[in-house]
Short mmCIF file of C-alpha atoms and ligand atoms in Angstrom, two decimals:
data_model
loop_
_atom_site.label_atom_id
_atom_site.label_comp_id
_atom_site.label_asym_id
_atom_site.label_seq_id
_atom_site.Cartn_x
_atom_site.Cartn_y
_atom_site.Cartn_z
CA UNK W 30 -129.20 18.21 81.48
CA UNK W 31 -130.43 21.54 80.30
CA UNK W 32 -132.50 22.21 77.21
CA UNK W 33 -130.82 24.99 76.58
CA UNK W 34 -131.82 24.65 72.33
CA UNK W 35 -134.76 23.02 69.53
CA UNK W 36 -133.54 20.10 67.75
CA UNK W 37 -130.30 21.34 65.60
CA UNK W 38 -128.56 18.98 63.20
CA UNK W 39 -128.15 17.78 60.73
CA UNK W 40 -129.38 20.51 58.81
CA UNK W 41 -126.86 21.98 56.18
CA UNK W 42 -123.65 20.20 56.80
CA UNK W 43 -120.37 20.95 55.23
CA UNK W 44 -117.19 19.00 55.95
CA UNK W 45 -113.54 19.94 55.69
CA UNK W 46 -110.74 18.59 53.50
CA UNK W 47 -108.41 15.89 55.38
CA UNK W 48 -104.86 17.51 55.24
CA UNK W 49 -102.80 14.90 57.23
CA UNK W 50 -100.48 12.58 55.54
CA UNK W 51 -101.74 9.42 55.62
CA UNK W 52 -100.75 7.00 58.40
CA UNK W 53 -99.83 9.81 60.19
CA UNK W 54 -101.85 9.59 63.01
CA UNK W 55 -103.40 6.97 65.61
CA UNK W 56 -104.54 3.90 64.81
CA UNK W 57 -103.62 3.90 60.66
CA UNK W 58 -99.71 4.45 62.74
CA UNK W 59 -99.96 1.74 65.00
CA UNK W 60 -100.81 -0.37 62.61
CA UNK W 61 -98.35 0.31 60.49
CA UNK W 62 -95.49 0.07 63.12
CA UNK W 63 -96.93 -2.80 65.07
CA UNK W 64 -97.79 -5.12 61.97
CA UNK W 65 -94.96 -3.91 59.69
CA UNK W 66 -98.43 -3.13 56.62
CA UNK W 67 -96.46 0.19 55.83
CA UNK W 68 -98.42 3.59 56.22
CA UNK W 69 -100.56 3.06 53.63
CA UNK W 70 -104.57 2.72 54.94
CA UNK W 71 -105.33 5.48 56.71
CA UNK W 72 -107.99 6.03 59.30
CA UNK W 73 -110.84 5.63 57.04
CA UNK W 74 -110.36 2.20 55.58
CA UNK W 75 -109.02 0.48 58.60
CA UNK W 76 -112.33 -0.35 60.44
CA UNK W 77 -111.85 1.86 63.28
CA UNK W 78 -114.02 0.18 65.66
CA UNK W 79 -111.04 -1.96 66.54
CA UNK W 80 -109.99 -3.38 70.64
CA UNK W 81 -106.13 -1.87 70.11
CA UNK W 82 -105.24 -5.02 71.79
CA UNK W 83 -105.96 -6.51 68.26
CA UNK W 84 -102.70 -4.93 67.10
CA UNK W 85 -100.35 -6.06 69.43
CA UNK W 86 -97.67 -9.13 69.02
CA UNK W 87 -99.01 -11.86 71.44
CA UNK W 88 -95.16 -12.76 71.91
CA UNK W 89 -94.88 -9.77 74.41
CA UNK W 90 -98.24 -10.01 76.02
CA UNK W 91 -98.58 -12.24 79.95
CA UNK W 92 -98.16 -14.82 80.73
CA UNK W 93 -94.99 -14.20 78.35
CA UNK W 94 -91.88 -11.89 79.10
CA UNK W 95 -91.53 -9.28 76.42
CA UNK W 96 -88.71 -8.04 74.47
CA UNK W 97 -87.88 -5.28 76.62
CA UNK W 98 -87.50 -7.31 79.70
CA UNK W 99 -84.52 -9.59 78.42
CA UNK W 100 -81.91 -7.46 77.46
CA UNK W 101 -80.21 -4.59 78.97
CA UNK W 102 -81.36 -1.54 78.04
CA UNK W 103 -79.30 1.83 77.24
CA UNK W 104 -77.03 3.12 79.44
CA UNK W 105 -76.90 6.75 81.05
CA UNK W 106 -76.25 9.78 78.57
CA UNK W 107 -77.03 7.39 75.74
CA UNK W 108 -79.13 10.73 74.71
CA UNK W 109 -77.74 13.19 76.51
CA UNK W 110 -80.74 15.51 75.77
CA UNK W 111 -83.42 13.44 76.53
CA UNK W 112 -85.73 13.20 73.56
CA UNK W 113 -89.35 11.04 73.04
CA UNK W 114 -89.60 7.91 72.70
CA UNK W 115 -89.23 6.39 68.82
CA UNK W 116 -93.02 5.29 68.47
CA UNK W 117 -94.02 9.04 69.64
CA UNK W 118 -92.65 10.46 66.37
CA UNK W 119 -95.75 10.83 64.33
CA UNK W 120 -96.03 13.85 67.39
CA UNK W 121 -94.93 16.67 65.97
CA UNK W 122 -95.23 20.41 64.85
CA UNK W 123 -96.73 20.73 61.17
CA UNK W 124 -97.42 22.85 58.91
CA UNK W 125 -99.58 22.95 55.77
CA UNK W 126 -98.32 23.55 52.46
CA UNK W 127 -100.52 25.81 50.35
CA UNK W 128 -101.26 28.07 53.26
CA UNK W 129 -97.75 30.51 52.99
CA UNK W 130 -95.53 30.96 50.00
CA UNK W 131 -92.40 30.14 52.18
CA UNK W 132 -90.87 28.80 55.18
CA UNK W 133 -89.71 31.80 56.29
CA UNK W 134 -92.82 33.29 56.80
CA UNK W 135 -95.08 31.08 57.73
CA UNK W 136 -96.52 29.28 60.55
CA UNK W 137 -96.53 25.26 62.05
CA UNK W 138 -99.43 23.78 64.34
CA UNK W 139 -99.24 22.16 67.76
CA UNK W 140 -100.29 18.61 67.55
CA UNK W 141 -103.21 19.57 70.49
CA UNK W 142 -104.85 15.97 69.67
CA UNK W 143 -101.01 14.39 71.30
CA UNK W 144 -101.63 16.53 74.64
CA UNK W 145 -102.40 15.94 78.15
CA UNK W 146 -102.84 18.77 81.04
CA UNK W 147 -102.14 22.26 79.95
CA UNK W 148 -98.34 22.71 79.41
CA UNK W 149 -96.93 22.79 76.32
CA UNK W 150 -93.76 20.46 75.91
CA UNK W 151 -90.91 23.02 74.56
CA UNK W 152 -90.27 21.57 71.26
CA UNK W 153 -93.91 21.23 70.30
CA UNK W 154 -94.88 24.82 70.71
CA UNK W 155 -95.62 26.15 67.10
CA UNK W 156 -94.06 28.66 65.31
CA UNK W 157 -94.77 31.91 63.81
CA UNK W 158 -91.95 33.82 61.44
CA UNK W 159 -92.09 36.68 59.61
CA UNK W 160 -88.89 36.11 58.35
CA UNK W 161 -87.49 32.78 59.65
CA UNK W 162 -85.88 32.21 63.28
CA UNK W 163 -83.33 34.44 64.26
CA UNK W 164 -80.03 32.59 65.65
CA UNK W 165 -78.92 35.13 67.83
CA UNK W 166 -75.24 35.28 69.83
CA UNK W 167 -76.26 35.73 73.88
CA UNK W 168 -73.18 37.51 74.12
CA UNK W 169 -73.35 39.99 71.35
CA UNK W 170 -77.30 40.63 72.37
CA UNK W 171 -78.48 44.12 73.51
CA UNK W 172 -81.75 45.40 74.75
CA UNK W 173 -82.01 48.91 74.28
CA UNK W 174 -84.88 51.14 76.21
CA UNK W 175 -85.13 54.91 74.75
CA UNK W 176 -87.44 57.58 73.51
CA UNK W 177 -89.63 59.73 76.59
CA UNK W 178 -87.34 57.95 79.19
CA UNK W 179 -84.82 59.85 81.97
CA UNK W 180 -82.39 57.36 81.24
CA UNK W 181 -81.62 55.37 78.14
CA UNK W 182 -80.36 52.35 79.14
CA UNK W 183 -79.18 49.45 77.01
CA UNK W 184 -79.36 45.51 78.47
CA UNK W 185 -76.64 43.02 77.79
CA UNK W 186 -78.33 39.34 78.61
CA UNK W 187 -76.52 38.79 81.89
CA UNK W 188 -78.11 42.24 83.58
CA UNK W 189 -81.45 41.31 82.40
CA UNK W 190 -80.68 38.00 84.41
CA UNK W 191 -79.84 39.86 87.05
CA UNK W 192 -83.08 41.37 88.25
CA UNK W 193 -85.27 39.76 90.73
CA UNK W 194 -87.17 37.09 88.33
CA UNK W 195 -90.61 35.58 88.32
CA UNK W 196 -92.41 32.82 87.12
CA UNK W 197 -95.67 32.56 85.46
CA UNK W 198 -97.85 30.28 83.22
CA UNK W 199 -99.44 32.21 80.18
CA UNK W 200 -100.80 30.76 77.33
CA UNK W 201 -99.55 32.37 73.59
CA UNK W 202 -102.56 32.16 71.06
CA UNK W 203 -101.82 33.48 67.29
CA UNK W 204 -104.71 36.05 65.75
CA UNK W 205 -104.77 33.59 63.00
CA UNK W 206 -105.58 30.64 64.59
CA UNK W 207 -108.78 29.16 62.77
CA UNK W 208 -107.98 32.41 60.35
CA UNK W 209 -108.92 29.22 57.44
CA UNK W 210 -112.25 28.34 59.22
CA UNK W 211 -114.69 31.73 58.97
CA UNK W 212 -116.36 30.76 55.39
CA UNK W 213 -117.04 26.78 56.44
CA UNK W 214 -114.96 23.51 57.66
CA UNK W 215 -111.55 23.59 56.23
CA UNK W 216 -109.24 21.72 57.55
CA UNK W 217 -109.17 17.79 59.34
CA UNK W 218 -108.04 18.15 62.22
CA UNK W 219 -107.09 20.07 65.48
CA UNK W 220 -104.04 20.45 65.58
CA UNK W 221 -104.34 22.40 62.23
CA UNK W 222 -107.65 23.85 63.21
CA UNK W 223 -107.07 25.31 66.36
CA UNK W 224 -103.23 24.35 67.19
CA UNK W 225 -101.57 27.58 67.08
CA UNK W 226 -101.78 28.13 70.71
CA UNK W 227 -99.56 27.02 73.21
CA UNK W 228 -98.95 27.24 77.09
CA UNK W 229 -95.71 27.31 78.67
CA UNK W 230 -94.27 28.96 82.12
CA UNK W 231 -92.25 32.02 81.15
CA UNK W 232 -89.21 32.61 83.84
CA UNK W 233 -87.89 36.65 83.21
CA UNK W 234 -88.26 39.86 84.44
CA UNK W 235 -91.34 42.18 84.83
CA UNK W 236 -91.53 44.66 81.96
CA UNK W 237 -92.39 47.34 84.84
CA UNK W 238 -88.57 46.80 86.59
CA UNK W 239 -87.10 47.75 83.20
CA UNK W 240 -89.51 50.19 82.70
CA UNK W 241 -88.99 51.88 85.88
CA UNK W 242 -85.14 51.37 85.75
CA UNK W 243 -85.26 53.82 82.66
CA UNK W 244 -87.57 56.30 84.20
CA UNK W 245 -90.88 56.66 81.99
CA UNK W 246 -91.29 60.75 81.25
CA UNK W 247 -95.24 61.53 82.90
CA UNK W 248 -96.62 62.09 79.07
CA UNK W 249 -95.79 58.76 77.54
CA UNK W 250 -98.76 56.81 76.72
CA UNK W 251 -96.95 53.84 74.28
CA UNK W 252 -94.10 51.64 73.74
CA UNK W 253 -92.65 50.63 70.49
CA UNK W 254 -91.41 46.79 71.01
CA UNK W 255 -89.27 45.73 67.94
CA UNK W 256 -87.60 42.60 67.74
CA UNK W 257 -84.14 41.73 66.08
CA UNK W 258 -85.02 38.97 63.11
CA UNK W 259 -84.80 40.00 59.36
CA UNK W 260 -88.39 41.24 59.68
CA UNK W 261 -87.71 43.27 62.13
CA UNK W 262 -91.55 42.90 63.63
CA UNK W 263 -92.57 45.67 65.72
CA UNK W 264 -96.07 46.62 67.02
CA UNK W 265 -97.12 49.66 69.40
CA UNK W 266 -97.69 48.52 72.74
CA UNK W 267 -100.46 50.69 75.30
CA UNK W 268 -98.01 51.46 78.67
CA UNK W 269 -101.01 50.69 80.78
CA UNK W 270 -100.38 46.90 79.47
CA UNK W 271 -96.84 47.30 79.71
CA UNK W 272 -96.77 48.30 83.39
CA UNK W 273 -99.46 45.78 84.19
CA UNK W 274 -98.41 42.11 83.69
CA UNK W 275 -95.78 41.79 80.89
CA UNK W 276 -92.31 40.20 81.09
CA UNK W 277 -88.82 39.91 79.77
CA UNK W 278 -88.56 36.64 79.88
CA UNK W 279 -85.49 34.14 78.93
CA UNK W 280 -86.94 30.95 80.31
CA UNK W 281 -89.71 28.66 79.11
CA UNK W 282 -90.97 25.65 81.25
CA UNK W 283 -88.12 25.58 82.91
CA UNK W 284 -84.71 26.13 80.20
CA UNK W 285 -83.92 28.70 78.58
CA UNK W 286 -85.98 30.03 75.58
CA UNK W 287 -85.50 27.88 72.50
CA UNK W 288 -84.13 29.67 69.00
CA UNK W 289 -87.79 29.56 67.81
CA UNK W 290 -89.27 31.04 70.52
CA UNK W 291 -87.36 34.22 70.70
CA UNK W 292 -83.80 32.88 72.28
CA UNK W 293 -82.31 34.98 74.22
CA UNK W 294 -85.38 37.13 75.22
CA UNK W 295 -88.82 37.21 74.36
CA UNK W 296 -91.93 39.62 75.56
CA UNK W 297 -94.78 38.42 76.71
CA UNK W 298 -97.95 40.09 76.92
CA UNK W 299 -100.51 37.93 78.38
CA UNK W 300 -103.71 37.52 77.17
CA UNK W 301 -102.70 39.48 74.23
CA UNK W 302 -102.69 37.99 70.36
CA UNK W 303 -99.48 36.15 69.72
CA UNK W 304 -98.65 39.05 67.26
CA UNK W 305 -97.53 41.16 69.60
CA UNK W 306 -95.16 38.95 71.79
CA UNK W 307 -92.20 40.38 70.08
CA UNK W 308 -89.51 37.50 70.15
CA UNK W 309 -85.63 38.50 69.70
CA UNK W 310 -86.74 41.74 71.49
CA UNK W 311 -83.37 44.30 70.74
CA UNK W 312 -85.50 47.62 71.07
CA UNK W 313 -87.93 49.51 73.36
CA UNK W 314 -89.24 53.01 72.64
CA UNK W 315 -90.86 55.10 74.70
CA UNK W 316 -93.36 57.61 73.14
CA UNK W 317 -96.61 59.33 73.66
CA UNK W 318 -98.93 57.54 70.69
CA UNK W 319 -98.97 54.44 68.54
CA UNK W 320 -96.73 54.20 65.87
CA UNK W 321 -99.44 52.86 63.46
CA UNK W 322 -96.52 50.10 62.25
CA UNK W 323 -97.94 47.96 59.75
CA UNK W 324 -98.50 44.84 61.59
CA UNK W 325 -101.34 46.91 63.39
CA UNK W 326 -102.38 48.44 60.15
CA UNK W 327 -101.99 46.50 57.00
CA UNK W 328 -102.09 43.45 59.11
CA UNK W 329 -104.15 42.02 62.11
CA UNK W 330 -106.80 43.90 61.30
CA UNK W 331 -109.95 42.97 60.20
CA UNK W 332 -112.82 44.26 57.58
CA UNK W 333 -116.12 44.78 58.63
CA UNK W 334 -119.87 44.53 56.75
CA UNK W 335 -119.76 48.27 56.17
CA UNK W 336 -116.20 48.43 54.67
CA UNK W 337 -114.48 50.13 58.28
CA UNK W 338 -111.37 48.27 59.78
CA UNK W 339 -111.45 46.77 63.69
CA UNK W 340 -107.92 47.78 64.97
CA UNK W 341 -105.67 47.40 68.05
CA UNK W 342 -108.15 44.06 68.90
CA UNK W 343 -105.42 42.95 71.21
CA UNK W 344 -107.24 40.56 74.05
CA UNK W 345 -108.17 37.28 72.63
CA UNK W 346 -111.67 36.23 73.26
CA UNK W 347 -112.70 32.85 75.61
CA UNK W 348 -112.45 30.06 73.61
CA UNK W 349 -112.22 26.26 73.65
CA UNK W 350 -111.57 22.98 71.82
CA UNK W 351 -112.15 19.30 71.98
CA UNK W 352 -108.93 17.62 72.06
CA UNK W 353 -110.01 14.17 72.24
CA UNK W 354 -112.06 12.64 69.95
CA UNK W 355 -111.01 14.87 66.88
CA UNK W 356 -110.44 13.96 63.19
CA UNK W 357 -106.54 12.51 64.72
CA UNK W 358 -108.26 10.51 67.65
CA UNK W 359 -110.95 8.53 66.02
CA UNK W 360 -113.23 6.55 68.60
CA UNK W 361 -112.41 3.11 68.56
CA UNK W 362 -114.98 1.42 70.56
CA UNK W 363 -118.34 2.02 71.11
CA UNK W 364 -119.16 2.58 75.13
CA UNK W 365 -118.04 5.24 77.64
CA UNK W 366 -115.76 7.71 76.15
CA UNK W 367 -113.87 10.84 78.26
CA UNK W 368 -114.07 13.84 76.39
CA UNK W 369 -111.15 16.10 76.58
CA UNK W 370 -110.10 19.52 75.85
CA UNK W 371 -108.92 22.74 76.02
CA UNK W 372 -110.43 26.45 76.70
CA UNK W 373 -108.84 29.68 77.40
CA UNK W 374 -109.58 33.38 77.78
CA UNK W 375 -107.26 36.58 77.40
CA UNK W 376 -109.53 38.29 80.07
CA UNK W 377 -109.14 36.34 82.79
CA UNK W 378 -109.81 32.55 84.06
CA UNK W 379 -111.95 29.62 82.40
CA UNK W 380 -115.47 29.85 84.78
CA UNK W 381 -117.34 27.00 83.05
CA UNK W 382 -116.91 25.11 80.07
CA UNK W 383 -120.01 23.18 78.57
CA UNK W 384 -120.22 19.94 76.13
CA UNK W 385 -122.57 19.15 73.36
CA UNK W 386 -123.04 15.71 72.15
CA UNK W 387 -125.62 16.31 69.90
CA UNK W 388 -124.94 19.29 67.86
CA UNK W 389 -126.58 22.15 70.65
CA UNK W 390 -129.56 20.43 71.64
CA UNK W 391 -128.29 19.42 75.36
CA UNK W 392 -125.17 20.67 76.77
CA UNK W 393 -123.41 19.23 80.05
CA UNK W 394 -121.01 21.13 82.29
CA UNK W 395 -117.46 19.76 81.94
CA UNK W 396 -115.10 19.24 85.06
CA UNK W 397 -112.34 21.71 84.92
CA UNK W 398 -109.63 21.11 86.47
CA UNK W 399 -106.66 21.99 88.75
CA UNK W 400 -104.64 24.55 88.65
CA UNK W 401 -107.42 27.26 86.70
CA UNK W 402 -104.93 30.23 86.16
CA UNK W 403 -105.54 33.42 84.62
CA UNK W 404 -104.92 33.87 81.17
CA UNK W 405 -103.68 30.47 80.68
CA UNK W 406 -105.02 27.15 78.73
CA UNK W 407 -107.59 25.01 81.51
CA UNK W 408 -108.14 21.73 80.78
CA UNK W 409 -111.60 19.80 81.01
CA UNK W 410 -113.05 16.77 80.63
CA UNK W 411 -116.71 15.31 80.42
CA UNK W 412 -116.36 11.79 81.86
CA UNK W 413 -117.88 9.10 80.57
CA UNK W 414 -120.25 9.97 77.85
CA UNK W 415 -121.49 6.83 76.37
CA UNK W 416 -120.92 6.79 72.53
CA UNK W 417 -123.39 4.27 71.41
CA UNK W 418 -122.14 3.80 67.15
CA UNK W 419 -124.84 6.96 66.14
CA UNK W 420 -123.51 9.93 64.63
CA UNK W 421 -122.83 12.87 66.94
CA UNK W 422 -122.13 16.07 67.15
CA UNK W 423 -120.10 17.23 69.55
CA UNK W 424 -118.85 21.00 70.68
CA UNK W 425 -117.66 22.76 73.26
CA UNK W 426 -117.97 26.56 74.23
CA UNK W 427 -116.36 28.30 77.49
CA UNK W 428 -117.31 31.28 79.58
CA UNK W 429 -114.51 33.23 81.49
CA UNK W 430 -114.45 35.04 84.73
CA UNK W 431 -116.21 38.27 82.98
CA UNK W 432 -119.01 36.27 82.04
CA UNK W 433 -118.50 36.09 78.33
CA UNK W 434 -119.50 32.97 76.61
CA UNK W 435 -117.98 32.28 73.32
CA UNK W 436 -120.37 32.50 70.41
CA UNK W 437 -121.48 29.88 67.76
CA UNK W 438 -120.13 30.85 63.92
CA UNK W 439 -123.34 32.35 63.17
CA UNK W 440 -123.35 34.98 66.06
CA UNK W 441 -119.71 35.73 65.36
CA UNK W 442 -120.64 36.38 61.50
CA UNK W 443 -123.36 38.52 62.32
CA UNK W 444 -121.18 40.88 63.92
CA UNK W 445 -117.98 40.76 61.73
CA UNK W 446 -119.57 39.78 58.36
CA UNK W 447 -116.69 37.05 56.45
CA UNK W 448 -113.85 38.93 55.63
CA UNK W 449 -112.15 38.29 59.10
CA UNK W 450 -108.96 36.49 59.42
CA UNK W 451 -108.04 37.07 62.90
CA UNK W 452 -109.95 36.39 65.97
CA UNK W 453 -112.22 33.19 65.03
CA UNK W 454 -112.88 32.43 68.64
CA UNK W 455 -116.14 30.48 67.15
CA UNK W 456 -117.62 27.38 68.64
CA UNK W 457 -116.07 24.29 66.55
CA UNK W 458 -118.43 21.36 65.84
CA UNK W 459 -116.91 17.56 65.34
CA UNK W 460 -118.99 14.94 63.48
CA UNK W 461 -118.29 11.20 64.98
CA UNK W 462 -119.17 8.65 62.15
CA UNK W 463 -121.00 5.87 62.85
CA UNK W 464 -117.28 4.12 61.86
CA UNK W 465 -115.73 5.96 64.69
CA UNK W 466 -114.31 8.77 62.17
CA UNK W 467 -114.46 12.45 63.37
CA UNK W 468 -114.63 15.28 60.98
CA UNK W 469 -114.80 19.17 60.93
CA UNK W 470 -117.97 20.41 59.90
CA UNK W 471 -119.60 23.48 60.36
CA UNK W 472 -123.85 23.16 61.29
CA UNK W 473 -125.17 25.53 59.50
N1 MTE C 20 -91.55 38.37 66.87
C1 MTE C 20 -90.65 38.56 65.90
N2 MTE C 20 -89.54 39.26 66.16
N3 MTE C 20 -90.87 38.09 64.63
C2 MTE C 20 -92.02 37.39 64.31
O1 MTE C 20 -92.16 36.97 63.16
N4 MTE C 20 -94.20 36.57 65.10
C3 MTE C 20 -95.29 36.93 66.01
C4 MTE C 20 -94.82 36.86 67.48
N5 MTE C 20 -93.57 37.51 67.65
C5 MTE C 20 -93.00 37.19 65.33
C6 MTE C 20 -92.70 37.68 66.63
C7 MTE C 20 -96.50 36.15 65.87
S1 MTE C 20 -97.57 36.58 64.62
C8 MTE C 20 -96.85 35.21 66.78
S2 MTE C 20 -98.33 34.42 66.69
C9 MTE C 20 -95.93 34.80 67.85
O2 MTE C 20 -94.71 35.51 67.82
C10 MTE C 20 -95.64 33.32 67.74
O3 MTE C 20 -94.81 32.89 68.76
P1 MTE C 20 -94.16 31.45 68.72
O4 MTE C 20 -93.38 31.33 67.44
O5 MTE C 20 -93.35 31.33 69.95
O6 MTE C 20 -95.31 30.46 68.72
CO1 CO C 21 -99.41 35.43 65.04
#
């Protein structure tokens, strides 16, 4: 235990606005499925400081044999795509309603609170559109590599499968995410405050093959990646990057890419904001400076104090999160508590992560854990922290492999002023009530 800072909170407090439906989550959903009350309730008026046991039907608790155990259960391809179970169905991507105008472009959130370890399951990765998925036919799909090249080449899917593959995990992390949090606390919980990230092994092709297949002309600097959707989204890419770790990729954990992750073919640019992993990639140009496109220029961008733009902030700073408890995953008991989360760096791998329970005042070094991978989410966990009923305030902030440790809001808004969207890699701060509740609130 360092004292690493003078007594902090409470001080000026300001809380964020519960967006989840209610019932949605945890113990308000248990409820409701175990003792048939309906979702009505919610986290806050249940009495959260509640043994879970407490909600279970004593007719399939020992000595007795439950349900399950005297009937036959579903055959083989009963679900011939295996899907989660039925009381796991609360889990899934959201989105929140005032934030876009339409579907179609617009953004959903990871439900981070429902995960363990560091890959993300497939069908929970969220999703970013500019103009809505693209449904593209695998055998009508073309890559196409020209501009300062020796030879033009265009791709059908089956010779991109054809080169020599590889398999890597990189973690995909939106500009955006947190865009909502830079003035104070906005939004209850984490999967909408810090869910659009996800982590997932990417099975393709290394951008360099392709690039070297075409021949790149000695004065090209930049690429041009544009992908195929109704928005067409393109973004200049620095060759340096492009010839360092990029990829082609078709697979994700393990099957091929789904529709809203870029099916057939995806970049990916690691350690790079999620902008820039073109999905439905049909074109590659070749040129010798950026093409000043408008998502670089108009978009992810962001004002400073004195009125000048930051541009082309492609790596995304270390960062972190705690996963577990959060506004979904109230505490439910008093006594020793693991606390969980996630932290992540575009530069390179997690070094340390350290944990707050009382708003900055002492902070603890978290165990990290197994596999720590470059450029990829690392989980960690503080073990046993006993929560005694008193309000805390717990944080987390990460250092990576460079030695930068992410910054507390104040820091980063002395630097970048408010009128940032992208890049809030800031220090988030959760408030346990003495009920168990956790909300968002910023310490001012
Ligand atoms: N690529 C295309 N073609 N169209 C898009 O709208 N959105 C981008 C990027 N690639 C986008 C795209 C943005 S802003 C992000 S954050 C990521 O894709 C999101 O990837 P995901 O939907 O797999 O989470
Ligand atoms: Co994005």
């Amino acid at each position: 235990m360092k004292k690493t800072k003078p007594p902090a909170p409470p001080g000026d407090i300001r809380t964020a606005t519960s967006i989840f439906p209610k019932g949605a989550v945890d113990a308000g959903r248990r409820r409701a499925l175990l003792a048939g009350l309906g979702a009505a309730g919610g986290v806050a008026a249940a009495g959260l400081i509640t043994p879970t046991r407490a909600l279970a039907d004593p007719a399939n608790l020992p000595p007795n044999v439950a349900d399950w155990s005297r009937v036959l259960g579903p055959g083989v391809d009963a679900v011939p795509y295996g899907t989660p179970s039925k009381f796991e169905k609360t889990v899934v991507r959201r989105h929140v309603e005032w934030l876009t105008a339409t579907p179609e472009s617009s953004v959903n959130f990871t439900p981070l609170y429902a995960l363990d370890g560091f890959v993300t399951p497939n069908g929970l990765c969220f999703e970013r559109h500019h103009g809505g998925a693209a449904e593209v036919i695998p055998d009508d799909y073309r890559l196409m590599i020209h501009g300062m090249v020796e030879r033009p080449l265009v791709f059908t899917y089956q010779d991109l499968r054809r080169f020599p593959p590889q398999s890597r995990f990189f973690f995909l992390e939106c500009a955006a995410n947190g865009g909502m949090e830079w003035r104070g606390a906005q939004l209850n919980g984490v999967q909408f405050t810090h869910g659009m990230v996800h982590c997932v092994q990417y099975t393709g092709v290394p951008l360099r093959t392709l690039l070297e297949e075409a021949g790149v002309k000695p004065k090209a600097k930049w690429l041009l990646v544009e992908g195929g959707d109704s928005a067409g989204m393109n973004r200049s890419l620095p060759l340096d990057k492009a010839l360092d770790d990029c990829m082609v990729v078709y697979s994700m954990n393990g099957e091929r890419l789904r529709v809203e992750q870029g099916y057939p073919i995806r970049l990916v640019v690691p350690g790079f904001e999620g902008n820039m992993w073109v999905k439905w990639l049909r074109r590659i140009e070749v040129g010798d400076g950026a093409w000043m496109a408008r998502e670089e220029t108009s978009k992810y961008t962001d004002l400073m104090p004195d009125g000048r733009a930051r541009r082309f902030t492609w790596e995304m700073d270390a960062k972190s999160v705690i996963t577990s408890p959060c506004p979904e995953l109230p505490c439910r008991q008093k006594g020793p508590q693991v606390i969980k989360g996630i932290a992540w760096s575009g530069r390179g791998k997690i070094a340390r992560v350290d944990i707050t329970v009382d708003g900055g005042r002492n902070w603890h070094q978290a165990r990290l854990e197994e596999p720590i991978l470059p450029k990829c989410l690392t989980r960690f966990y503080l073990d046993g922290w006993e929560w005694n009923g008193d309000t805390a305030y717990l944080q987390s902030r990460a250092i990576d492999d460079t030695g930068y440790v992410q910054p507390e809001m104040a820091a980063l808004q002395a630097v970048r002023g408010v009128n940032s969207i992208y890049h809030n890699n800031a220090i988030q701060t959760w408030r346990i009530n003495p009920t168990g509740e956790v909300e968002n609130v910023r310490l001012a």
